[in-house]
Amino acid sequence: MHGRLKVKTTKEQEEERRVKRAQKVKQYRLAYGRIVEKRQAGERDEEGLQISQQILEMIPDIHSLWNYRREIIEHLKESGSEDDLQRRLESERHLTETCLRANPKSYGAWHHRTWVMDSMPSPDWQREVALCTKFLNLDERNFHCWDYRRFVAARAALAPQQELSFTDDKIAVNFSNYSCWHYRSKLLPLVYPDPAGVRPVREDQHRHELELVQNAAFTDPNDQSAWFYQRWLLGRSQPAQAVTRALVSPGLCLVATARPAKARGLGLQLLLDSRPLDGRWRSADGQRCSSVWVFEPASPIPSPLPGDVAARFLDASGAEVDVALDVVADGSSAALNSVPAFGAPLSPALASVMMEELDACRQLLEFDPDSKWTLLTSVLLMQTIERQQFEAETVLTLDTLVELDYQRANYYKDLRSRLVLEYALERQRGDAVDLTRLSLTALYHAPLLALVKTLVLDDNHLRRPLPQLAALQCCETLSMDRNELVSLSGWGAMPNLRRLSLRGNALASVDSLAPLACCPRLRELDVRNNPVASVEALRSAVKAVLPGLGVLNGEPL
Amino acid sequence: MASANDLPSTCDVIVVGTGMTESILAAAASRVGKQVLHIDGNDYYGGLWASFNLDNLNKWVKDCENPENFASDPDDPNSDVKINNGEEFVFLQNQTSHISNIEVKWHIPKKLTETQVEQWSRKSQTSQEEKESSESDESKSPTEEHTLSRKHTNSESEKMPSVGFTRNGNWTQEDLMRDYRRFNIDLAPKLLFARGSLVELLISSNIARYTEFHAVTRVLTWLDGELNAVPCSRADVFATRHVSVVEKRMLMKLLTGCMDSDNLVQEFQGFESKTFLEYLKSKRLTAHLLHYVLYAIAMGTDTTPCMEGVERTQRFLNSLGRYGNTPFLWPMYGTGELPQAFCRLCAVFGGTYCLQHPAKALVVANERCVGVVSCGQRLMAEHVVMGIAQAPTQYLDGQQPSGISRGVFITNKSIMPSEKEPLTFLQFPPGPSHPNPVTVIEVGPSTHACPQGLFMVHMTCKQSKSAKEDLQEIASFLLTQEDVSPSDYDISTDNRSTQTSGQDPHHHHSEGASGSGDEAATVRTKPQVLWSMYFNCLETSKNSYSPNAPENVHLCSGPDLELDFEFSVQQAERLFKKMYPDLEFLPRAPDPEEIVIEGDTPEVVDEDGNSFEFDEEVQQPSS
């Protein structure tokens, strides 16, 4: 245990202990050596069990010894009766118990016990439940035991309701308990499934759980275990798979999806006049699992398009879903460019619960304006309740968090980047998207930008590699002036990029520009106000990387 | 235990009386190698700190009422023991003089069975009286154990009632007396703060191995005319449904603020000369929270100075989270066990014990005490330690000590029943009719205070009138007391016959004996008192003794008013340092396995050292 005072012992005692210890080490070496010999010789016998038991009783964390025991028992099983096996495994169970008593957090002993119980011809699961209860009464945060309890509960087919009330008791003793909250999150959907499938649990129980978290939060806002649990309760469920962007034109066909997937698994197809097009899919970023898929048709796309255009994919249940693309007036191309849905709609009842939670957070903040978990939670709540209404407050709160919790500042900045981008993408859906001065540190939702032709990211804080740029399959002009780029390594390929402006970044070496080779159509590049701009060999080096480049830093090449 | 004949006639320290401070001192002296003789005139340990079973308690009560019955030295020291030249005898007092206003009362009938109810007659009554003791006999002297209501003395009407008794859960005096050994009734009930000096001393000195404790399970308070659980730990605050979440935050913030030693000065700036109440009000606490913090957690009053309130809050909070859900421990078998634990250590290190061995006088020569006269013997020593209760009057400062009012009640259920057997601490806040807070401790059968099915309630407060007057109002808030004495049989019989009329002209207990079964069921939410005792005891912790006492006579106070043992431990340590300035106070006693007796195989020093049962309920202070 932490912080316990160690009692100094007298010299004689220390000496006595040293001698004892030396003896123990000698015995251990001898015994372990013998085990290794035996195991190598393939001897799987009683002697092996005896010797390994002696060592394990002293040191329960030697996995090899547990494994050896398992080998021996499995071997002996073949020649013995079922009763023999039962007896043997019972004594095995006893051994793990002895070990766990000495070290209740022994990985090896818990793991071995799982095997023992699973192999036992007639296991007594109730006894195991009682054992778990006992261990958890002694230390309610022993996650090994919580793990084992879940295993036992499944085997013993314990009523989830009963287990849930066990977690009730443990939470009451000490709510700072990740394992216990986690177990609740596993049990609640079994006991109180939500018929509507919107929430993790039925609405009335959901309310109760939120109250529980609120009590924990107001008792100790700095304890993060309950906040984590609350996140599960409030968490937006994974967005359903959907086609968010699509384009069919003679020059380029692509589909962007809400979540990364494999084209085959997703059953992606493009339909022209209700007939599937023949051809093959390739991911924009070269990954097997991707959110942007480019279609290479076997025969050219006719122009004008002969009729309706649709994209087809399989939803979670395997049913085909068709999404119609809008065909432009002259019939030259068809596109899907709908308003993205970032928040799942809430039922009025749930919305009012969330509103109460938000009010509670605000009250809490009156007492502790600096409580980071409360601030963060209020952001998540605002996003869940009515994101449009809370745009300014969301950004403001995240700014506060960046100040308060500098160790996690980058996390908050990234979160802010995502939310700010979501607001922006709801407003801008044209060919040109302007994301200037949004304090972005990361570029989220790139697949939603798959159809954008002009993207302006000036005056942000982008610094890290941007492989997600590969989603910008249509982008012809990209401006990232006054960011913090030091290198372009890791950039995704933008096949249609013609103009790239990187003024006022921190690009220092010519090598840092090399990745631009993956943008073969680049005609104009601007790297003024970068250290690299003053490099003498810049022009020739750039020319080598980008033979097609016509204009560098505003001057013809 | 030594027999009176082989007491060492010369030793380093003679300790007279086995009270708490005396016993700690005896252990401390013995532990550093001093030859200790520890004597006590009583046939039990603990003096005013003792715990008794029901039978022994009755004897003690009798002795208190008849001081001449008290074990006394049969010999006149003047005749038997020679006074040497230049010596004088200074006679000691009898400790019962510290007890007054003692009142013991049964609230249930002596005996009851279904058939007896039916066959009740004067004849059987008389035979019972002959067989048993004299409770129902009005003609006995007033020194008998029971204070009887004389108002309705009427031997003609002594008939067994039925209505009144069924409501007592059918307990009878006989039931309780049959189990008299299962009671441990404390004269000085006290709790230990989990990080208080006694717990630390028990651990550091290794005396903890002689003791067992239960953690107090809950802290209650009296708020708006009812009992309330005080959320005092983090888990309590989380779980309570009685305060809003906002109050939870207020409470936690206030409590953590009191513990934040870095900002303490800043936090309490400007409140140095104000009361704790004023501070709490400045924090805009709700009325409930203010009550919890001021009266229950800080155990204060409206006039408690701010910094004292903070200190008390800190003491409470510091002790949280060590042994249970509250900061308190209660000794199994009663507080009387604790002095005995120290005596045991003293004996292990060679101290000699002799009970029923009263000290008669001190032998003083040249302003130094040279020894003690006891049972016709002169026992000589360097130092004499004794309880203040026995100290010669001329050694006391003459200041009239204040008093403690005590009430003890055996009840038929807990003041607030709960799923698991509760062990309750309740600091009853001062009110208009009781200017002093009352400390209430309720213990149950698992602490061995009483048999299964019963509870014992201890009340303690500063004395202002008699114990009964000081405490009976609080008792009536928490408990229902019926007077069942032979004289009441009459009324109850009347009751039975006039049940339908619902009125009883003789009836003098508003709630107690009234009503039908139905009414009883609704009224009977409070526990029923089966037996009660009130007494007053002097509070001597503030007294000092005058400088004309010899400097090698060390006086130890009796039980003090405080909840814990802090005072005794500190007093013992202080006196020890005065006796032996260069020696360590109760260093850790070696464990049995650390003791090796030369030329022998290692031997266990004390077989009891390893004998505790360690189950979940029992808390064992250990390092």
PDB file of C-alpha atoms in Angstrom, chain B residues 254-272 279 306-307 310-311 314:
ATOM      1  CA  LEU B 254     -16.162  23.685   3.102  1.00  0.00           C
ATOM      2  CA  LEU B 255     -14.671  20.508   4.518  1.00  0.00           C
ATOM      3  CA  THR B 256     -11.784  20.424   2.079  1.00  0.00           C
ATOM      4  CA  GLY B 257     -11.250  24.118   2.815  1.00  0.00           C
ATOM      5  CA  CYS B 258     -10.840  23.339   6.508  1.00  0.00           C
ATOM      6  CA  MET B 259      -8.270  20.675   5.639  1.00  0.00           C
ATOM      7  CA  ASP B 260      -6.275  22.742   3.195  1.00  0.00           C
ATOM      8  CA  SER B 261      -3.418  23.685   5.473  1.00  0.00           C
ATOM      9  CA  ASP B 262      -1.731  25.786   2.784  1.00  0.00           C
ATOM     10  CA  ASN B 263      -4.533  28.295   2.568  1.00  0.00           C
ATOM     11  CA  LEU B 264      -5.731  28.088   6.135  1.00  0.00           C
ATOM     12  CA  VAL B 265      -4.425  31.455   7.189  1.00  0.00           C
ATOM     13  CA  GLN B 266      -5.898  33.156   4.180  1.00  0.00           C
ATOM     14  CA  GLU B 267      -9.204  31.341   4.417  1.00  0.00           C
ATOM     15  CA  PHE B 268      -9.846  32.305   8.021  1.00  0.00           C
ATOM     16  CA  GLN B 269      -8.445  35.773   7.960  1.00  0.00           C
ATOM     17  CA  GLY B 270     -10.749  38.081   9.866  1.00  0.00           C
ATOM     18  CA  PHE B 271     -12.471  35.268  11.713  1.00  0.00           C
ATOM     19  CA  GLU B 272      -9.843  34.878  14.452  1.00  0.00           C
ATOM     20  CA  TYR B 279     -17.721  31.747   9.634  1.00  0.00           C
ATOM     21  CA  CYS B 306     -13.973  29.964  14.779  1.00  0.00           C
ATOM     22  CA  MET B 307     -10.511  28.493  15.024  1.00  0.00           C
ATOM     23  CA  VAL B 310     -11.873  24.527  12.507  1.00  0.00           C
ATOM     24  CA  GLU B 311      -9.606  22.464  14.712  1.00  0.00           C
ATOM     25  CA  GLN B 314      -9.976  18.903  11.241  1.00  0.00           C
TER      26      GLN B 314
END
